[in-house]
Short mmCIF file of C-alpha atoms in Angstrom, two decimals:
data_model
loop_
_atom_site.label_atom_id
_atom_site.label_comp_id
_atom_site.label_asym_id
_atom_site.label_seq_id
_atom_site.Cartn_x
_atom_site.Cartn_y
_atom_site.Cartn_z
CA MET U 617 73.52 70.66 75.12
CA ALA U 618 75.39 73.74 73.96
CA HIS U 619 73.81 76.05 71.37
CA ALA U 620 74.69 79.06 69.23
CA VAL U 621 72.40 81.75 67.84
CA MET U 622 72.42 81.56 64.03
CA PHE U 623 70.46 82.92 61.08
CA ALA U 624 70.31 81.36 57.61
CA ARG U 625 68.45 84.22 55.88
CA PHE U 626 68.18 87.95 56.33
CA GLY U 627 65.24 89.31 58.25
CA GLY U 628 63.84 90.30 61.61
CA PRO U 629 64.22 88.49 64.95
CA GLU U 630 62.08 85.63 63.63
CA VAL U 631 65.02 84.34 61.52
CA LEU U 632 67.12 83.66 64.62
CA GLU U 633 67.55 80.01 65.57
CA LEU U 634 69.37 78.08 68.28
CA VAL U 635 71.68 75.59 66.58
CA PRO U 636 73.40 72.79 68.54
CA MET U 637 77.15 73.19 68.83
CA THR U 638 80.02 71.12 70.19
CA LYS U 639 82.55 72.55 72.60
CA PRO U 640 85.28 74.05 70.40
CA VAL U 641 89.03 73.56 70.78
CA ALA U 642 91.32 76.57 70.94
CA GLY U 643 93.72 76.99 68.04
CA ALA U 644 97.10 78.70 68.16
CA GLY U 645 96.79 82.12 69.79
CA GLN U 646 93.17 81.54 70.77
CA VAL U 647 91.10 80.97 73.88
CA VAL U 648 87.72 79.30 74.21
CA VAL U 649 85.30 80.99 76.62
CA GLU U 650 82.16 79.49 78.11
CA VAL U 651 79.85 82.46 77.91
CA MET U 652 77.89 83.66 80.94
CA ALA U 653 76.35 86.79 79.39
CA ALA U 654 76.19 88.40 75.96
CA GLY U 655 74.88 91.88 75.25
CA LEU U 656 72.78 93.07 72.32
CA ASN U 657 73.61 96.02 70.04
CA PRO U 658 71.42 97.79 67.45
CA GLY U 659 74.01 97.30 64.72
CA GLU U 660 73.57 93.54 65.02
CA SER U 661 69.95 93.92 63.92
CA ALA U 662 71.03 95.95 60.90
CA ILE U 663 73.57 93.29 59.91
CA ARG U 664 71.02 90.50 60.38
CA GLU U 665 68.50 92.38 58.22
CA GLY U 666 71.06 92.62 55.39
CA LYS U 667 71.39 96.40 55.61
CA ARG U 668 75.20 96.37 55.95
CA GLN U 669 76.12 94.02 53.12
CA ASP U 670 77.88 96.78 51.17
CA ALA U 671 80.15 97.70 54.07
CA TRP U 672 80.54 94.31 55.78
CA PRO U 673 79.30 91.47 53.58
CA ILE U 674 78.57 88.24 55.39
CA SER U 675 77.85 84.74 54.17
CA LEU U 676 74.94 82.69 55.44
CA PRO U 677 74.39 80.96 57.75
CA SER U 678 75.93 83.37 60.22
CA GLY U 679 76.34 83.64 63.94
CA GLN U 680 75.47 86.75 65.89
CA GLY U 681 76.72 88.87 68.76
CA THR U 682 79.75 90.92 69.72
CA ASP U 683 79.95 91.51 73.48
CA PHE U 684 80.41 88.63 75.93
CA ALA U 685 81.75 87.62 79.34
CA GLY U 686 82.51 84.20 80.78
CA PHE U 687 85.15 81.70 81.90
CA ILE U 688 88.09 80.45 79.84
CA VAL U 689 87.74 76.71 79.27
CA ASP U 690 90.58 76.10 76.79
CA VAL U 691 93.86 77.86 75.95
CA GLY U 692 95.60 77.44 72.60
CA SER U 693 99.30 77.07 71.91
CA GLY U 694 101.37 80.22 72.13
CA VAL U 695 98.97 81.94 74.52
CA VAL U 696 100.55 83.33 77.67
CA GLY U 697 98.95 85.05 80.62
CA TRP U 698 95.68 83.12 80.46
CA ASN U 699 94.53 80.01 82.31
CA VAL U 700 91.47 77.80 82.36
CA ASN U 701 88.80 79.21 84.74
CA ASP U 702 89.95 82.83 84.34
CA ALA U 703 86.90 85.14 84.35
CA VAL U 704 87.08 87.34 81.25
CA PHE U 705 85.10 89.69 79.04
CA GLY U 706 85.66 91.01 75.54
CA HIS U 707 84.37 90.77 72.00
CA ALA U 708 83.85 88.41 69.08
CA VAL U 709 82.82 88.88 65.46
CA ARG U 710 79.28 87.49 65.06
CA GLY U 711 79.66 84.67 67.53
CA ALA U 712 79.23 85.93 71.09
CA GLN U 713 75.63 84.70 71.47
CA ALA U 714 76.49 81.08 72.13
CA ASN U 715 77.42 78.83 75.01
CA PHE U 716 81.02 78.80 73.77
CA VAL U 717 82.98 81.34 71.77
CA THR U 718 86.50 81.11 70.32
CA VAL U 719 88.45 84.36 69.99
CA PRO U 720 92.05 85.59 69.71
CA ALA U 721 93.59 85.84 73.17
CA GLY U 722 93.99 89.58 72.65
CA ASN U 723 90.22 90.01 72.48
CA VAL U 724 89.63 89.29 76.16
CA LEU U 725 90.43 91.06 79.41
CA HIS U 726 90.31 89.96 83.04
CA LYS U 727 86.88 90.74 84.42
CA PRO U 728 87.13 93.02 87.45
CA GLU U 729 85.89 91.13 90.50
CA HIS U 730 83.11 93.58 91.25
CA LEU U 731 81.93 94.01 87.66
CA ALA U 732 78.57 92.24 87.28
CA TRP U 733 78.31 89.57 84.59
CA GLU U 734 75.42 91.27 82.81
CA ILE U 735 77.41 94.51 82.49
CA ALA U 736 80.73 92.86 81.62
CA GLY U 737 78.97 90.84 78.94
CA SER U 738 77.47 93.90 77.26
CA LEU U 739 80.22 96.49 77.58
CA TYR U 740 82.58 96.28 74.60
CA VAL U 741 80.70 98.14 71.85
CA ALA U 742 79.14 100.81 74.07
CA ALA U 743 82.23 101.46 76.18
CA THR U 744 84.69 101.59 73.29
CA ASN U 745 82.46 103.87 71.22
CA ALA U 746 81.88 106.22 74.15
CA TRP U 747 85.54 106.40 75.13
CA GLU U 748 86.69 107.16 71.58
CA ALA U 749 84.02 109.86 71.12
CA VAL U 750 84.92 111.67 74.33
CA ALA U 751 88.64 111.35 73.68
CA ALA U 752 88.14 112.97 70.26
CA ALA U 753 86.11 115.84 71.74
CA ASN U 754 88.62 116.20 74.60
CA PRO U 755 86.41 118.28 76.91
CA VAL U 756 88.08 120.18 79.76
CA PRO U 757 86.75 121.68 82.99
CA GLY U 758 84.56 124.69 82.37
CA GLU U 759 83.37 123.57 78.93
CA THR U 760 79.83 122.53 78.08
CA VAL U 761 79.26 119.30 76.17
CA LEU U 762 76.03 118.26 74.46
CA VAL U 763 75.48 114.50 74.27
CA HIS U 764 72.64 113.25 72.09
CA ALA U 765 70.69 110.18 73.20
CA ALA U 766 72.27 110.48 76.62
CA ALA U 767 69.95 107.84 78.09
CA GLY U 768 71.20 105.24 75.61
CA ALA U 769 74.04 102.81 76.22
CA VAL U 770 76.75 104.70 74.31
CA GLY U 771 75.45 108.18 75.08
CA GLY U 772 75.08 107.39 78.76
CA ILE U 773 78.68 106.27 79.14
CA ALA U 774 79.94 109.17 77.02
CA ALA U 775 78.02 111.69 79.13
CA GLN U 776 79.51 110.31 82.33
CA LEU U 777 83.03 110.25 80.89
CA ALA U 778 82.71 113.90 79.85
CA ARG U 779 81.40 114.81 83.28
CA LEU U 780 84.35 113.03 84.93
CA ARG U 781 86.63 115.29 82.88
CA GLY U 782 85.03 118.27 84.60
CA ALA U 783 82.74 119.41 81.81
CA THR U 784 79.13 120.46 82.23
CA VAL U 785 77.11 117.88 80.29
CA ILE U 786 73.72 118.45 78.72
CA GLY U 787 72.00 115.31 77.46
CA THR U 788 69.07 114.95 75.09
CA ALA U 789 66.44 112.39 76.06
CA SER U 790 62.72 111.87 76.44
CA ARG U 791 61.20 113.19 79.65
CA GLU U 792 60.81 109.72 81.13
CA HIS U 793 64.61 109.51 81.37
CA PHE U 794 65.18 112.91 82.97
CA ASP U 795 65.44 111.59 86.53
CA HIS U 796 68.10 109.07 85.53
CA LEU U 797 70.18 111.74 83.76
CA ARG U 798 70.02 113.99 86.81
CA GLN U 799 71.19 111.10 88.98
CA ILE U 800 74.35 110.71 86.89
CA GLY U 801 75.08 114.44 86.89
CA VAL U 802 73.74 115.26 83.43
CA VAL U 803 71.47 118.23 82.69
CA PRO U 804 68.52 116.77 80.74
CA VAL U 805 66.89 118.45 77.76
CA GLU U 806 64.02 117.10 75.69
CA TYR U 807 64.91 116.31 72.09
CA GLY U 808 62.68 117.27 69.17
CA PRO U 809 61.31 120.55 67.79
CA GLY U 810 62.48 123.60 69.72
CA LEU U 811 65.70 121.96 70.90
CA GLU U 812 67.84 124.93 69.87
CA LEU U 813 65.75 127.31 71.99
CA ARG U 814 65.92 125.00 75.00
CA LEU U 815 69.69 124.66 74.61
CA ALA U 816 70.08 128.44 74.39
CA ALA U 817 68.28 128.76 77.72
CA LEU U 818 70.41 126.05 79.37
CA ALA U 819 73.75 127.16 77.87
CA PRO U 820 73.53 130.87 77.04
CA GLU U 821 77.29 130.98 76.40
CA GLY U 822 77.05 128.18 73.85
CA ILE U 823 78.05 124.54 73.45
CA ASP U 824 81.75 123.77 73.23
CA SER U 825 81.42 120.27 71.76
CA GLU U 826 78.61 118.04 70.56
CA LEU U 827 78.59 114.24 70.60
CA ASP U 828 76.13 112.74 68.13
CA HIS U 829 75.91 109.54 66.05
CA LEU U 830 78.12 107.74 68.56
CA GLY U 831 77.67 104.19 67.29
CA ASP U 832 80.66 102.97 65.27
CA GLU U 833 79.49 99.68 63.77
CA SER U 834 82.97 98.88 62.51
CA LEU U 835 83.78 97.71 66.05
CA MET U 836 81.47 94.75 65.51
CA ASN U 837 83.51 93.68 62.49
CA ALA U 838 87.03 94.06 63.89
CA GLU U 839 88.73 90.71 64.42
CA SER U 840 91.16 92.20 66.92
CA THR U 841 91.40 95.63 68.52
CA ASP U 842 93.23 97.50 71.26
CA GLU U 843 91.17 96.78 74.38
CA THR U 844 92.64 99.67 76.42
CA ASP U 845 89.51 101.82 76.13
CA LEU U 846 87.31 98.94 77.23
CA ALA U 847 89.55 98.22 80.22
CA ASN U 848 89.44 101.85 81.33
CA VAL U 849 85.63 101.98 81.31
CA ALA U 850 85.31 98.57 82.98
CA VAL U 851 87.41 99.72 85.94
CA MET U 852 85.31 102.88 86.25
CA VAL U 853 82.10 100.86 86.23
CA ALA U 854 83.45 98.37 88.78
CA ASN U 855 84.45 101.31 91.02
CA HIS U 856 80.98 102.88 90.67
CA GLN U 857 82.31 105.95 88.87
CA ILE U 858 80.11 105.14 85.88
CA SER U 859 76.61 103.67 85.91
CA VAL U 860 75.51 101.27 83.15
CA PRO U 861 71.80 100.46 83.47
CA VAL U 862 70.56 97.03 82.43
CA ALA U 863 67.03 97.06 81.03
CA ALA U 864 66.39 93.32 80.77
CA ILE U 865 68.03 89.91 80.93
CA TYR U 866 66.68 87.14 78.68
CA PRO U 867 67.57 83.43 78.61
CA LEU U 868 69.47 82.49 75.46
CA GLU U 869 66.46 80.57 74.10
CA HIS U 870 64.43 83.80 74.14
CA VAL U 871 66.84 85.65 71.86
CA GLN U 872 64.05 86.53 69.41
CA ASP U 873 62.09 88.38 72.10
CA ALA U 874 65.26 90.07 73.31
CA TYR U 875 65.82 91.57 69.85
CA ARG U 876 62.16 92.50 69.56
CA GLU U 877 62.56 94.62 72.67
CA LEU U 878 65.84 96.08 71.37
CA ASP U 879 64.33 96.93 67.97
CA VAL U 880 61.38 98.77 69.53
CA GLY U 881 63.98 101.20 70.84
CA HIS U 882 62.47 102.17 74.18
CA ALA U 883 64.65 100.11 76.55
CA HIS U 884 66.44 102.11 79.21
CA GLY U 885 69.84 100.43 79.34
CA LYS U 886 71.44 97.31 77.95
CA ILE U 887 69.55 94.17 76.99
CA VAL U 888 71.49 91.01 77.83
CA LEU U 889 71.30 87.30 77.11
CA SER U 890 72.02 84.94 80.02
CA MET U 891 73.40 81.49 79.26
CA LEU U 892 72.83 80.09 82.76
CA PRO U 893 69.66 81.79 83.96
CA VAL U 894 68.39 81.08 87.44
CA GLY U 895 65.45 82.40 89.36
CA TYR U 896 65.13 83.23 93.00
CA ALA U 897 62.55 82.94 95.72
CA ARG U 898 59.52 85.24 95.48
CA GLN U 899 60.57 86.53 92.06
CA LYS U 900 57.71 88.54 90.60
CA VAL U 901 57.52 89.42 86.95
CA ARG U 902 54.94 90.96 84.69
CA GLY U 903 56.56 90.80 81.29
CA ILE U 904 55.87 92.62 78.03
CA ASP U 905 54.67 90.82 74.92
CA MET U 906 57.43 92.08 72.63
CA ARG U 907 55.76 90.69 69.50
CA GLU U 908 52.69 92.83 70.12
CA THR U 909 54.86 95.82 71.05
CA GLU U 910 56.93 95.44 67.88
CA ALA U 911 53.80 95.33 65.72
CA THR U 912 52.49 98.59 67.17
CA LYS U 913 55.73 100.51 67.70
CA ASP U 914 54.93 103.05 64.95
CA ASP U 915 51.31 103.58 66.01
CA PRO U 916 51.03 106.97 67.76
CA ASN U 917 47.87 105.75 69.51
CA ARG U 918 49.32 102.53 70.86
CA PRO U 919 48.69 101.88 74.56
CA PRO U 920 51.52 102.64 76.98
CA VAL U 921 54.07 99.93 77.71
CA PRO U 922 52.85 98.01 80.78
CA HIS U 923 54.70 98.50 84.02
CA THR U 924 57.28 95.86 84.83
CA VAL U 925 57.23 94.89 88.47
CA GLU U 926 60.80 93.67 88.29
CA ALA U 927 62.96 94.48 85.31
CA LEU U 928 65.82 92.00 85.57
CA PRO U 929 64.59 88.42 85.47
CA PRO U 930 66.32 86.07 85.28
CA VAL U 931 69.62 86.50 87.09
CA ILE U 932 72.83 84.89 85.84
CA GLY U 933 73.97 81.59 87.26
CA HIS U 934 77.33 80.04 88.06
CA LEU U 935 79.45 77.41 86.39
CA PRO U 936 80.27 74.14 88.14
CA GLY U 937 83.30 74.84 90.28
CA HIS U 938 82.16 78.43 90.74
CA PRO U 939 79.35 78.01 93.31
CA HIS U 940 76.95 80.65 94.49
CA PRO U 941 78.55 82.56 97.40
CA LYS U 942 75.54 81.51 99.54
CA PRO U 943 75.04 77.77 98.95
CA GLY U 944 71.39 76.82 98.82
CA PHE U 945 70.26 80.41 98.27
CA ASP U 946 68.75 79.95 94.81
CA ALA U 947 65.22 78.62 94.78
CA GLU U 948 64.13 76.15 92.12
CA PHE U 949 62.67 78.24 89.36
CA GLU U 950 61.71 78.00 85.71
CA PRO U 951 62.65 81.25 83.88
CA PRO U 952 59.63 83.30 82.82
CA VAL U 953 58.54 83.47 79.21
CA PRO U 954 58.64 87.12 78.07
CA GLY U 955 55.14 88.32 77.38
CA GLU U 956 53.45 86.15 79.98
CA ALA U 957 52.39 87.67 83.27
CA GLU U 958 53.40 85.34 86.01
CA GLU U 959 54.43 85.10 89.57
CA THR U 960 56.78 82.52 90.94
CA SER U 961 56.05 80.07 93.64
CA GLN U 962 55.42 81.59 97.01
CA ALA U 963 57.85 79.13 98.56
CA ALA U 964 60.20 80.89 100.92
CA THR U 965 63.95 80.97 100.55
CA PRO U 966 65.51 77.78 101.99
CA GLY U 967 65.92 78.19 105.68
CA ALA U 968 63.19 80.78 105.99
CA GLU U 969 60.00 80.14 107.94
#
């Protein structure tokens, strides 16, 4: 049965529910997409908690989610250029976290063949924000750009876009993210007290432009937008010019735990919901109890986050008619419950000894 994430009252992740839904029919100018992956964004938590009612009032019950990727399953009258089974990605207004989403045809783009589902399904808000911020700063070769929160989703893409323009990019982050920033060509600097002195040492000639407060939440409330910026970033990601880390993939039914991890604020990369999760042979996971982590997130003496043996369970499956490229490859597997340490069956991959 198909489901949609809904909330009937304002609050934390605990107010989120999976509500049964029927497969919608596309109206004039619309397409219906069966969703494969849907990304999470911090602004969605703020909206769900009722903190944006002055700017973007919503009525309850409400759906949730902006970014998505999937296959078109219905095309409305007047729509040209789209066909059933086209692989697409794009955005919705509080409705992406569902098995089916209905959007204006202009809200979707063809998914590049080599763009992974989990990235395509979580790209719209981060990519569009980053592109617009860098375009406004307009860095040129020889300039130095400071990007705040450069290890985050928006900051990470913005830092790489500025670097591709030829600028020297300095990115603020915690020390645990320094190696990643160096790998994408960004000079890391620790945020916090003393930042100005550290910046003076790294850029004695000064900073030419500074990118801060990059999240534009209005994007999550726009019924239809120009998708050009999104398309540009998607091609760069598919061509490996830009890296977009994925911190975790949760099954749709674990949406509460997904937002608990997002709200803690320590994830390195995007957190994504998978609508067709599958496991694989010898998958090993030691998950994090996000409810416990959420309860202690403000405690300076809290124990360190436990190491995750493998950070991306489960992987994203395939629709009927779109089989796995290696038939029989996927092992039977029940997706892990976040917070429970577990190891999958030791059964070998089919065909292996």
